[in-house]
Short mmCIF file of C-alpha atoms and ligand atoms in Angstrom, two decimals:
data_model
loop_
_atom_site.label_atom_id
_atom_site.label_comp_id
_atom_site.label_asym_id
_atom_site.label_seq_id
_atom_site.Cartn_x
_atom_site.Cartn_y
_atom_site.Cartn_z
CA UNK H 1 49.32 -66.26 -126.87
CA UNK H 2 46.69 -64.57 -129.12
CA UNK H 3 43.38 -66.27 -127.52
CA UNK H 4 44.98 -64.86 -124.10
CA UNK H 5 45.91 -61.87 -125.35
CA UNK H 6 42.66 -61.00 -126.88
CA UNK H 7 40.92 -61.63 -124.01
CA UNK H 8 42.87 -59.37 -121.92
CA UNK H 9 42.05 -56.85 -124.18
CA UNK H 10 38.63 -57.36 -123.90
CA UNK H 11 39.38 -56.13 -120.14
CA UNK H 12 41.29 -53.16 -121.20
CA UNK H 13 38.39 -51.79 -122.99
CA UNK H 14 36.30 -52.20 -119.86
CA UNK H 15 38.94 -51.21 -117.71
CA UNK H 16 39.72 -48.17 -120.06
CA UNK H 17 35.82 -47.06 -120.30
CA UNK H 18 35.40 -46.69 -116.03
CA UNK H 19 38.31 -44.87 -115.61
CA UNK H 20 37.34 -42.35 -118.52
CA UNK H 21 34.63 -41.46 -116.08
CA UNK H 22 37.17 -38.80 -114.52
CA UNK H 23 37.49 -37.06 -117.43
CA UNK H 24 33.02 -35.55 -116.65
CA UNK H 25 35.49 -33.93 -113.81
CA UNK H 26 32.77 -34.36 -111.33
CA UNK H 27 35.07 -34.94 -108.19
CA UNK H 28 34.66 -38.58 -109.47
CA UNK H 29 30.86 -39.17 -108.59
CA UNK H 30 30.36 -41.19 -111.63
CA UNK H 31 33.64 -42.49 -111.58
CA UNK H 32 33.27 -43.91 -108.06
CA UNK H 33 29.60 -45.20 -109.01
CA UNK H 34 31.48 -47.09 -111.97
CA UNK H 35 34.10 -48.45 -109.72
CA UNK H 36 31.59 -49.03 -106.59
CA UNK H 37 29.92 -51.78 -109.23
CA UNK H 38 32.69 -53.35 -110.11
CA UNK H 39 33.68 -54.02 -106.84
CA UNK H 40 30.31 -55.38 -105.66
CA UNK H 41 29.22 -57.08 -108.52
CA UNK H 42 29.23 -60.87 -108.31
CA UNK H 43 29.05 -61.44 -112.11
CA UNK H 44 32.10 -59.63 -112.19
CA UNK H 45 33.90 -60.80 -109.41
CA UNK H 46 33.78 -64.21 -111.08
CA UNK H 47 34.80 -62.86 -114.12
CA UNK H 48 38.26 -61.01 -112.26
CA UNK H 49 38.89 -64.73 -111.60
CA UNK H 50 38.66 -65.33 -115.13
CA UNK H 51 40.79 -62.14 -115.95
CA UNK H 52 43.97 -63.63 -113.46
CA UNK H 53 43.52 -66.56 -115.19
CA UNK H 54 43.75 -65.19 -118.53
CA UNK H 55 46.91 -63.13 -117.40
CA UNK H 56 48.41 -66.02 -115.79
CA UNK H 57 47.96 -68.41 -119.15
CA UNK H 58 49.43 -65.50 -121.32
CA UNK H 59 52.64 -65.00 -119.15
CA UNK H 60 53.31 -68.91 -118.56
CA UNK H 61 52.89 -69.20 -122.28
CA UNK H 62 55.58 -66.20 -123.25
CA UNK H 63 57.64 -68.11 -120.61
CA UNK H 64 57.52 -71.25 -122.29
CA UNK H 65 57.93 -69.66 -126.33
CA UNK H 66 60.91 -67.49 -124.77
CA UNK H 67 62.82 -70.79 -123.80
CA UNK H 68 62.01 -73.00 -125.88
CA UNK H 69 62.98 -69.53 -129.08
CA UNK H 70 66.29 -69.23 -127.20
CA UNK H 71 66.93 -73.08 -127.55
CA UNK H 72 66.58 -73.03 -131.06
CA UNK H 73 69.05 -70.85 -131.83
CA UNK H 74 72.12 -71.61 -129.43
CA UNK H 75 74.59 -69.75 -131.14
CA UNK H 76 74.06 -66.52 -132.11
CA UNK H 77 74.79 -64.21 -134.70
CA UNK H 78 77.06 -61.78 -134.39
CA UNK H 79 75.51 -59.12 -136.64
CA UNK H 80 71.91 -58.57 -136.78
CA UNK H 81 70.00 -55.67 -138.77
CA UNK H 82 66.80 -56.67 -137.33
CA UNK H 83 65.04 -52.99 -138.52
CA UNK H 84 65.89 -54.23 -141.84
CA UNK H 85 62.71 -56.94 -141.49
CA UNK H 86 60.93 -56.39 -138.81
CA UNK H 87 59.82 -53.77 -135.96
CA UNK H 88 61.99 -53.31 -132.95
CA UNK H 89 58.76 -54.08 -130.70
CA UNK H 90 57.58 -57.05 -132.56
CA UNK H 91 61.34 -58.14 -131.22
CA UNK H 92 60.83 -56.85 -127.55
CA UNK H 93 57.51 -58.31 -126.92
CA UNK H 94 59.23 -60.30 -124.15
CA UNK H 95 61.14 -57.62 -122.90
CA UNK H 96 57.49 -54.89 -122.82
CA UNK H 97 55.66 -58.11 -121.48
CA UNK H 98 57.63 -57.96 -118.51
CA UNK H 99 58.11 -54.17 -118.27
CA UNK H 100 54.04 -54.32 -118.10
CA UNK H 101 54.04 -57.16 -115.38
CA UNK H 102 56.56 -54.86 -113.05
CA UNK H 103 53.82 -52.12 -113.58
CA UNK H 104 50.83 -54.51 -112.91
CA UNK H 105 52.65 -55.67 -109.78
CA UNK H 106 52.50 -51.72 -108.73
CA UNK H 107 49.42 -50.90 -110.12
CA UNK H 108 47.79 -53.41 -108.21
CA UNK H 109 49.33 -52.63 -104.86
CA UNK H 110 48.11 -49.01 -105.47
CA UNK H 111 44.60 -49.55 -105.98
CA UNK H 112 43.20 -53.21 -106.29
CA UNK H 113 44.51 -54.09 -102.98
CA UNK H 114 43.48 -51.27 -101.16
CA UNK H 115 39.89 -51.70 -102.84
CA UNK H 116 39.74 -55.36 -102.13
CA UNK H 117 40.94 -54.13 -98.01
CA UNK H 118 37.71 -52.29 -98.13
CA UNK H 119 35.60 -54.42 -99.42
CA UNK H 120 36.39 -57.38 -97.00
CA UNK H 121 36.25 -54.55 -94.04
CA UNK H 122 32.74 -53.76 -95.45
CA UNK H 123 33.85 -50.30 -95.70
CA UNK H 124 33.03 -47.27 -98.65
CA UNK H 125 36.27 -47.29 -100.79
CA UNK H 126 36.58 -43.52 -102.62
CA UNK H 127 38.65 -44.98 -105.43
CA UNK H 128 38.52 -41.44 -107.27
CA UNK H 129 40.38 -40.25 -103.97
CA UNK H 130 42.74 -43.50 -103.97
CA UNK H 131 43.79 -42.26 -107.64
CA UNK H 132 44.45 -38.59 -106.70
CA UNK H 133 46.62 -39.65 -103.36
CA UNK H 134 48.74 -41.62 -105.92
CA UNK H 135 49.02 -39.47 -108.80
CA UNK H 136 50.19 -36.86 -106.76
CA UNK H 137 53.82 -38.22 -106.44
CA UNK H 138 55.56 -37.43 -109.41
CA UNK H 139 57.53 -41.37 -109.67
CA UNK H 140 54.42 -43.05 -109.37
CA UNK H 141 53.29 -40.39 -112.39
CA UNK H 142 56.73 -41.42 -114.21
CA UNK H 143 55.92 -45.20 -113.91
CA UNK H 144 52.85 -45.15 -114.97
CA UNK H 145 53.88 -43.81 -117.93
CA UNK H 146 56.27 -46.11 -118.83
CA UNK H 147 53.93 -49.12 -118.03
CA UNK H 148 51.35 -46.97 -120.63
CA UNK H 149 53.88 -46.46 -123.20
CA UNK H 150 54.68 -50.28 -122.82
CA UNK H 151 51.16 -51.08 -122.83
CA UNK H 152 51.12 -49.20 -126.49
CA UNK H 153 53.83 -50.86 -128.04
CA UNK H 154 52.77 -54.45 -126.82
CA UNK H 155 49.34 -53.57 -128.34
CA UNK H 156 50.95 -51.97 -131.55
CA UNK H 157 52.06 -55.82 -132.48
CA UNK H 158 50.27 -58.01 -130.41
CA UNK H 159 46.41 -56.43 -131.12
CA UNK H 160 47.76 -57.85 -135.31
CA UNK H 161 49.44 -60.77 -134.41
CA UNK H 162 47.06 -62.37 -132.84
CA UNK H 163 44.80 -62.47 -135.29
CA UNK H 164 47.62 -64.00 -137.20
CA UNK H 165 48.11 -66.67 -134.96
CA UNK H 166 44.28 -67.45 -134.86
CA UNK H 167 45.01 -68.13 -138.84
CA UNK H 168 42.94 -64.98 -140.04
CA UNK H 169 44.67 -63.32 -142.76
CA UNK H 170 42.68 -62.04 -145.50
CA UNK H 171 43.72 -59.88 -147.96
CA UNK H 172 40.52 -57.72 -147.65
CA UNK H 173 39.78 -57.57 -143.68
CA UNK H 174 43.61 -58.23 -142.90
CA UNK H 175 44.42 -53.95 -143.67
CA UNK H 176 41.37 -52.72 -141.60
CA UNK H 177 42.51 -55.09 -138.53
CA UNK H 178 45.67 -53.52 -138.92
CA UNK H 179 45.09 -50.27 -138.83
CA UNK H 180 42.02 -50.67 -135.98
CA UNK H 181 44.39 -52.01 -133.82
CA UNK H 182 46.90 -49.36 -134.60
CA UNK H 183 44.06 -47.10 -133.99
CA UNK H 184 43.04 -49.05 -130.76
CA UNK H 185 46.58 -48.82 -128.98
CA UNK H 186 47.43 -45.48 -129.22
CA UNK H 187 43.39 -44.05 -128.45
CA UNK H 188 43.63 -46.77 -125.30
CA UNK H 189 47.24 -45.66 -124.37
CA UNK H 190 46.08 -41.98 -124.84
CA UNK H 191 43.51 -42.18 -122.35
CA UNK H 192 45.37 -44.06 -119.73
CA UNK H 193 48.12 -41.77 -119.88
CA UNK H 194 46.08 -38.36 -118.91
CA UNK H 195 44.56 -40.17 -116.27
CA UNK H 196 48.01 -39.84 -113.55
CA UNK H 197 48.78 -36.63 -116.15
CA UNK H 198 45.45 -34.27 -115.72
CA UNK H 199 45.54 -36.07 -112.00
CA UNK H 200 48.94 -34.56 -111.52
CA UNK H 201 48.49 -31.19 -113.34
CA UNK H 202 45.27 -30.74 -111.44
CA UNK H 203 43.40 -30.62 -114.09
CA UNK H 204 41.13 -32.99 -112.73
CA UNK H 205 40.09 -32.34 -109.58
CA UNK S 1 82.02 -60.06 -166.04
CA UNK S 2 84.56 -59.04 -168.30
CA UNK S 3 82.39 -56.27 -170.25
CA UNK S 4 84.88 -53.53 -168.39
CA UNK S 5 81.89 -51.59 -167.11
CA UNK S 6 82.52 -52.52 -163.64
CA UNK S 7 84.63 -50.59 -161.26
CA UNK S 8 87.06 -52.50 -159.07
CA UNK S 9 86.25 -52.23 -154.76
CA UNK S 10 88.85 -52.70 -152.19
CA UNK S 11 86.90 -54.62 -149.36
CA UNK S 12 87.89 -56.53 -145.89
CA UNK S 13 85.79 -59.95 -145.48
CA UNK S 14 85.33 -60.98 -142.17
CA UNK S 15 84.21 -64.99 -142.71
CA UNK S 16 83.14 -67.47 -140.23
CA UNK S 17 85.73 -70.66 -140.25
CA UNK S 18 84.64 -73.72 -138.11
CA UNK S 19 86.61 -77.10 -138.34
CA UNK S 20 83.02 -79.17 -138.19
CA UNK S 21 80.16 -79.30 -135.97
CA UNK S 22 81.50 -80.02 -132.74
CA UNK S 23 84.34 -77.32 -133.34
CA UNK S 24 83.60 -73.87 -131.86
CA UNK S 25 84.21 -71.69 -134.37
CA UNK S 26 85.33 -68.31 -135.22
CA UNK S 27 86.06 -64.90 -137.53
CA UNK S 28 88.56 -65.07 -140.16
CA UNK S 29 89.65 -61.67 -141.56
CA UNK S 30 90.89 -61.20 -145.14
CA UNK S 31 91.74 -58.18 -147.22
CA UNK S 32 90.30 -58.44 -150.97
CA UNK S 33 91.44 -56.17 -154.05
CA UNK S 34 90.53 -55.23 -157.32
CA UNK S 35 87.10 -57.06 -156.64
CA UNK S 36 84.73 -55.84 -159.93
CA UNK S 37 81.37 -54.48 -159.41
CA UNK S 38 80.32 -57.16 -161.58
CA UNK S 39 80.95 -60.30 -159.85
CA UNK S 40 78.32 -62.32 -158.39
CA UNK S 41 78.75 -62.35 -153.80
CA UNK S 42 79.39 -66.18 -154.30
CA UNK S 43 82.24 -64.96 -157.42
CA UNK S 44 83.84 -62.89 -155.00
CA UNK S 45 84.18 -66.12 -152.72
CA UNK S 46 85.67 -67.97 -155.55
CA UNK S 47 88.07 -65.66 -155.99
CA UNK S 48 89.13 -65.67 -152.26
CA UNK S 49 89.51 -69.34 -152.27
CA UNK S 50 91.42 -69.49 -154.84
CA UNK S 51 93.81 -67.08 -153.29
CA UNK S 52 93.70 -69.14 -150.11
CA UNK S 53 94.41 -73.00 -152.30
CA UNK S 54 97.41 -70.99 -153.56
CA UNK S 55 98.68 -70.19 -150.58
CA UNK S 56 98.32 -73.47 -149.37
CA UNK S 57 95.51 -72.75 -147.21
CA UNK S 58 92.45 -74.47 -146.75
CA UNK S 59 89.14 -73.20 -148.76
CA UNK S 60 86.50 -71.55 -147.37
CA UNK S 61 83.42 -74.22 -147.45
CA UNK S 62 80.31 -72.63 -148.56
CA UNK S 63 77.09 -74.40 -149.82
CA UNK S 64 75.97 -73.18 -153.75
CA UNK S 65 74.39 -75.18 -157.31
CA UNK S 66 72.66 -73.65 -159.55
CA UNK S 67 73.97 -69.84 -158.94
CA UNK S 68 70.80 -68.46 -160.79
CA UNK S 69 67.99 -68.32 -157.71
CA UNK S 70 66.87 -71.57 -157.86
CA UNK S 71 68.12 -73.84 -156.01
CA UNK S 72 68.29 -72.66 -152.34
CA UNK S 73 71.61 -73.89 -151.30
CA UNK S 74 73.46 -70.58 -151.14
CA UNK S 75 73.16 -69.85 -147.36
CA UNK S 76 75.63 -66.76 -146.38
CA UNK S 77 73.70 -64.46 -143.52
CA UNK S 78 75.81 -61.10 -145.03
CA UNK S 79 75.76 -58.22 -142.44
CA UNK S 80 73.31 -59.46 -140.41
CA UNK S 81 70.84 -60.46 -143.00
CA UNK S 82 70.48 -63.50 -144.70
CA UNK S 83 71.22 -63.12 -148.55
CA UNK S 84 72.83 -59.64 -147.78
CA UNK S 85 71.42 -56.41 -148.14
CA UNK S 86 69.01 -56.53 -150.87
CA UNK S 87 65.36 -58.31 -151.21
CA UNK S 88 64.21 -60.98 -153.11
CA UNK S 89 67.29 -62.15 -153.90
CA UNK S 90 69.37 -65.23 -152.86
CA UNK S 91 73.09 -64.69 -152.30
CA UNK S 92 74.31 -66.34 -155.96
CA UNK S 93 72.09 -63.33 -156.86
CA UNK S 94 73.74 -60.65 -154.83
CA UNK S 95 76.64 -58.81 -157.13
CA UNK S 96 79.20 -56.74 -155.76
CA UNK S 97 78.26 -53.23 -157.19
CA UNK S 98 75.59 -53.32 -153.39
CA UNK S 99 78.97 -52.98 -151.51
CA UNK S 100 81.26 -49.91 -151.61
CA UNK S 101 84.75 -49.59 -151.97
CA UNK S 102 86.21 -49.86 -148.50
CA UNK S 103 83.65 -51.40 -147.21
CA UNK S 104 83.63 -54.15 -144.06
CA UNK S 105 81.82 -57.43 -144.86
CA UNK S 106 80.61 -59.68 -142.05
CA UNK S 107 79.36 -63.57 -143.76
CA UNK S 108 78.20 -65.99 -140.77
CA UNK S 109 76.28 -69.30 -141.81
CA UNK S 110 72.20 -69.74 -140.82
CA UNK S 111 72.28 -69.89 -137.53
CA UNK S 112 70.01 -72.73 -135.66
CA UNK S 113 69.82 -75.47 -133.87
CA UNK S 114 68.11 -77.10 -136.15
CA UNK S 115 70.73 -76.44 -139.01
CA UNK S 116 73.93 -77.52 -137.54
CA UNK S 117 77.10 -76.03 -139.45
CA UNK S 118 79.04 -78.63 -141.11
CA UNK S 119 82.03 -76.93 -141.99
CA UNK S 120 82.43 -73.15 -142.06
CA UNK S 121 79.22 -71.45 -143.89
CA UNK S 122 77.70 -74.57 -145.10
CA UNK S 123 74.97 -75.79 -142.14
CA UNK S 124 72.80 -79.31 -142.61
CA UNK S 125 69.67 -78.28 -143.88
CA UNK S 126 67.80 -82.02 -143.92
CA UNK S 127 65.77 -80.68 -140.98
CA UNK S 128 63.64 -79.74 -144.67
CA UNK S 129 63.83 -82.63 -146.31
CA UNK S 130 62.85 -85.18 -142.92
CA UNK S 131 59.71 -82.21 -142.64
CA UNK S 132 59.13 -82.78 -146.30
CA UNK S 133 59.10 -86.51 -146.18
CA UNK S 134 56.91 -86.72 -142.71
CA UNK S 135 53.89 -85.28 -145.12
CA UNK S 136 54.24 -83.06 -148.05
CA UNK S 137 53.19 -85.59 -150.69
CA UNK S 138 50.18 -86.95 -152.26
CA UNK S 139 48.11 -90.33 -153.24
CA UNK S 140 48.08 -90.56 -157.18
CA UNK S 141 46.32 -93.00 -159.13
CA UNK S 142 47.26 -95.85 -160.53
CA UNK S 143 47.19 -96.50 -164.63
CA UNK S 144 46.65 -93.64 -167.09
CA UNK S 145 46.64 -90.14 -166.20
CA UNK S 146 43.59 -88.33 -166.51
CA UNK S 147 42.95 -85.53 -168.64
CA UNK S 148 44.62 -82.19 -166.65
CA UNK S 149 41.15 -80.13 -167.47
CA UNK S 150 38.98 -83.11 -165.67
CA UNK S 151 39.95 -81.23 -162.08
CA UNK S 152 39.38 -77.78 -162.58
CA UNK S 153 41.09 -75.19 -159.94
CA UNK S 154 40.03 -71.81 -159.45
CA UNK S 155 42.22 -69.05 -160.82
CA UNK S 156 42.73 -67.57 -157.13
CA UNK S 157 43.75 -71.06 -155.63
CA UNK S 158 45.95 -71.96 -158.53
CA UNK S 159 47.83 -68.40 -158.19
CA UNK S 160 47.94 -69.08 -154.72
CA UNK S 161 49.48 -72.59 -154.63
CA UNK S 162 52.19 -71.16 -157.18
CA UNK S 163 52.84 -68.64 -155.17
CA UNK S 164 53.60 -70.87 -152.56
CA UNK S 165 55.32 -73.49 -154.16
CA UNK S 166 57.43 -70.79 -155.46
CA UNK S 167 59.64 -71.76 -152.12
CA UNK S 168 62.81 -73.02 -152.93
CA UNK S 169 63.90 -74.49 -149.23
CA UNK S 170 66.58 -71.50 -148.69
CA UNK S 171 66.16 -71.44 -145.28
CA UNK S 172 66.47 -67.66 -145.22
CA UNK S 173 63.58 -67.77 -143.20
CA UNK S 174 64.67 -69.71 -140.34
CA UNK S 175 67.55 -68.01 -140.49
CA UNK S 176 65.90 -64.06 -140.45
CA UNK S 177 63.84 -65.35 -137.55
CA UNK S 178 64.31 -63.94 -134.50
CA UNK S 179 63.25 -67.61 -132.85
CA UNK S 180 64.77 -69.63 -135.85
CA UNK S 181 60.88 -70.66 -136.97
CA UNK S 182 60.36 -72.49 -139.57
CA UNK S 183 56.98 -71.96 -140.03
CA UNK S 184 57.14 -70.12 -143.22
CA UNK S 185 58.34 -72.68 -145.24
CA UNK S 186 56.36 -75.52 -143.51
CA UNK S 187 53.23 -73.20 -144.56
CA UNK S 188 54.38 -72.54 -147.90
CA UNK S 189 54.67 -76.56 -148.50
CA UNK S 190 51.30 -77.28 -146.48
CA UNK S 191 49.52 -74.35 -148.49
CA UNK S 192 50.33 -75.39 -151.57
CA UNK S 193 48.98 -78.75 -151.53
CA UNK S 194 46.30 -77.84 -149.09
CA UNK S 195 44.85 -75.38 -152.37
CA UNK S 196 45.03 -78.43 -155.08
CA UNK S 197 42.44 -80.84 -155.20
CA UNK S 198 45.12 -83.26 -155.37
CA UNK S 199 46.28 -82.58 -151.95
CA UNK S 200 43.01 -83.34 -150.43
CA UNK S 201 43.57 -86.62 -149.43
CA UNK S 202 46.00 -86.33 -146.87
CA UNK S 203 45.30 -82.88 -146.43
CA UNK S 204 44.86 -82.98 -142.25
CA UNK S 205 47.04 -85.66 -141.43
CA UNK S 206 49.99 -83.98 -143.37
CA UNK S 207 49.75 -80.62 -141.83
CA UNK S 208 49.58 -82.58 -138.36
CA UNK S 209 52.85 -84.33 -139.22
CA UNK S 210 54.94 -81.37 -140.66
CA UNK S 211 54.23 -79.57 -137.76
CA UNK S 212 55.06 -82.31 -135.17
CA UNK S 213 58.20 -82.86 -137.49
CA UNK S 214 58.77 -79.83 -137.43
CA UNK S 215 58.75 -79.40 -134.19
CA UNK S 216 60.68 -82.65 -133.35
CA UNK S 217 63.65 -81.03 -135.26
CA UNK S 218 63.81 -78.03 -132.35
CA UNK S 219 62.82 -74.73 -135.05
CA UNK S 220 61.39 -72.04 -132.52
CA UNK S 221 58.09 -70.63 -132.43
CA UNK S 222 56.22 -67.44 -134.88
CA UNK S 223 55.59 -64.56 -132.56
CA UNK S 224 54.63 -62.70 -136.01
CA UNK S 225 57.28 -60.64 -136.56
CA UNK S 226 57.36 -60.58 -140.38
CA UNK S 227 61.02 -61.02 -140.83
CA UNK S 228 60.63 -63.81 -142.75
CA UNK S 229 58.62 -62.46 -145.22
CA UNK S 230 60.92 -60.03 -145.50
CA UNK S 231 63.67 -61.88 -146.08
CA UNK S 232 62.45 -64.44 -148.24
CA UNK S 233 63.68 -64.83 -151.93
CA UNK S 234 60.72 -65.60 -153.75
CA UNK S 235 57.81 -63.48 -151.59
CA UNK S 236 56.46 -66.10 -149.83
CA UNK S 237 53.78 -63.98 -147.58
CA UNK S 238 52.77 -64.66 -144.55
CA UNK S 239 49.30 -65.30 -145.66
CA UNK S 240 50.68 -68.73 -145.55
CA UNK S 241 51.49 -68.94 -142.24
CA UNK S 242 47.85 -67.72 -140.91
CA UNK S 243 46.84 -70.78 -143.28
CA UNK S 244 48.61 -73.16 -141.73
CA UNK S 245 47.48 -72.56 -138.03
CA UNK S 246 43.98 -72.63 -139.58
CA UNK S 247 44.45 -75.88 -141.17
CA UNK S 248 46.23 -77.59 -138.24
CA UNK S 249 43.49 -75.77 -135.91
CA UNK S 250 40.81 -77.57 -138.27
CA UNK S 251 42.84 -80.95 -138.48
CA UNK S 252 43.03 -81.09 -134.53
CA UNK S 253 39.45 -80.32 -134.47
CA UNK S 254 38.35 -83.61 -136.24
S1 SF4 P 301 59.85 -69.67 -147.46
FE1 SF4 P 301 61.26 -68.34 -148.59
S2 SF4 P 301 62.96 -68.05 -147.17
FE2 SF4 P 301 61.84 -69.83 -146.43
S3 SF4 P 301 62.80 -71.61 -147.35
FE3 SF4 P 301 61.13 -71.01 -148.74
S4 SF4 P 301 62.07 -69.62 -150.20
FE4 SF4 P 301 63.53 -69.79 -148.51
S1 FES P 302 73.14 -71.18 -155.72
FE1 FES P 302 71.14 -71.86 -156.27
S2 FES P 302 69.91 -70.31 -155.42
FE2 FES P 302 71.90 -69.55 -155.07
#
């Protein structure tokens, strides 16, 4: 889970960094020339097979720890305090996991597909245009949203734990993992959020 | 008890009764009075089951030895939490004066597959000991021992093995966890013989075989939530844990 999941964050921060691009507000010229590379690129095209991969490995491994958690504890209690040890979203990684899939499912129909259509018709594919048609409608807006602030949350524990589960924790460079990736999530979040927000407001334009 | 200081607290217990392992199970309520601030959590049972042998009814089975902290055996998950409401404390070390008069308590045994209940609140913890005996010993010499300051031990790793072998085999953890883990007392065993010198010997093949055992014996997975920790009655940190993975990560290695 946390080799996987560190690796998908390594794509966040690229994924993150291109799309900041709209913020210059220059009716996405760099934007597009960001996207336009990423696209065409074949070092990265064999890395997006990597990146499935990655995602794929990380959601067939919650699969299997989910089952094989709820086996080990066939009865259940029936009082828990959980906030009395633990955070509620080191609980609900499951439940955010899947919360983000349902998003990823959309998100991908709204722009990877209709870049990949392009690309196979050989065609100029003005993603910056592709974001603003979307982020007009106020639900796709609201889900977006959601998937960020589930994004944040799953990031909020997972971005710790993984280092955790890679057996590094050191009293001196435990703290400052800690509070990067508490730093990490919510900057990362931040910035994915405006993006359908200033779209929306018309901010950027 | 006894020194009058204590007020008395009127208090409804709401117990977990099951016949034996294959019987389902379920809540027993009882009313308690006049229950002093001073009495021990496992006191308070006493005084319940006596109540129930004179009535003719059946006493409430609950696991307990040593009733100062060091044993482990007294497993009562107390609103939700096992030990009850306070930290660092087992539940022979819980006293009334936490509750308040009036107040509803709810007392379920661990719950996991891997701790079956035997009768009411007392579950089969030699999931442990079979984890214990698959690799948490050492090789020792033959013939005379050796002078103690022949091996020396840093100060660090020495505070850390104590610290670890500070585990008393509760179970709390497994029972806090969210996935029934046991991974924080398999690390606390692991890590303190992993620190010694004198665990060196079987140092990769016994972290290999507690975790297989412990595996075998159906505990769930860590997804790092910390409850554990939290829970635990001696501090046992986590620190352990991350150990553990990097020792079985090294072992698998080689
Ligand atoms: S690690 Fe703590 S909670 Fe777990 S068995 Fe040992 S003493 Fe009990
Ligand atoms: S009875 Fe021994 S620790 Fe509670």
């Amino acid at each position: 889970m946390g080799s996987t999941g560190l690796f998908l964050v390594s794509f966040l921060i690229v994924h993150v960094s291109i799309n900041s691009l709209i913020f210059l507000n220059d009716s996405g010229e760099s934007f597009n020339a960001g996207a336009h590379f990423m696209a065409h690129n074949p070092v990265i095209r064999i890395v997006e097979i990597g990146l499935f991969a990655g995602l794929i490995a990380h959601i067939v491994q919650a699969w299997v720890l989910t089952n094989e958690n709820k086996k080990a504890r066939p009865v259940g209690y029936a009082m828990v305090d959980g906030a009395a040890n633990s955070s509620w979203y080191s609980r609900s990684m499951g439940v955010l996991g899947s919360l983000l899939l349902i998003f990823l499912v959309v998100h991908l129909g709204n722009f990877w597909l209709p870049t990949k259509q392009a690309v196979f018709a050989h065609e100029e594919h003005n993603t910056f245009e592709n974001m603003k048609q979307v982020f007009s409608q106020w639900y796709f807006v609201l889900l977006y949203l959601v998937g960020v602030i589930a994004l944040c949350y799953h990031l909020l524990h997972g971005f710790q734990s993984a280092f955790q589960s890679l057996g590094m924790n050191h009293k001196k460079y435990t703290p400052s993992i800690k509070k990067f990736g508490i730093w990490f999530s919510i900057i990362v979040c931040i910035l994915f959020a405006a993006m359908p927000l200033t779209m929306f407001l018309g901010i950027i334009k | 008890m006894g020194s009058g200081h204590g007020t008395e607290l009127n208090l409804t217990l709401k117990v977990w009764r099951q016949k034996n392992s294959k019987a389902s199970g379920s809540f027993e309520t009882h009313q308690l009075t006049g229950i002093s601030t001073d009495m021990s959590f496992l006191e308070m049972f006493d005084v319940l089951n006596e109540k129930l042998i004179s009535e003719g009814k059946e006493a409430i089975a609950f696991d307990h030895d040593c009733r100062e902290g060091i044993c482990g055996m007294c497993s009562m998950y107390i609103n939700g939490r096992p030990h009850g409401p306070k930290q660092g404390v087992t539940t022979c070390q819980l006293h009334m004066r936490s509750f308040k008069n009036g107040d509803t308590i709810v007392v379920e045994p661990w719950r996991s597959a891997a701790f079956p209940v035997i009768k009411d609140l007392a579950v089969d913890r030699s999931a442990f000991d079979r984890i214990i005996a698959s690799g948490g010993y050492v090789s020792v010499n033959t013939g005379n021992a050796q002078d103690a300051n022949n091996i020396l031990i840093p100060k660090t790793d020495a505070d850390e093995a104590f610290g670890a072998a500070a585990c008393i085999g509760c179970g709390a953890c497994v029972a806090a966890c969210k996935n029934s883990s046991a991974m924080l007392f398999v690390s606390a065993k692991v890590s303190q013989l992993a620190l010694l010198p004198q665990g060196q010997v079987e140092r990769k093949e016994r972290v290999k075989k507690m975790v297989a055992q412990m595996d075998e014996e159906g505990f769930g997975n860590c997804t790092n939530t910390g409850a554990c920790e939290a829970e635990c009655p001696k501090g046992i940190s986590i620190e352990n844990i991350a150990r553990m993975n990097r020792e079985l990560m090294s072992a698998n290695i080689k």
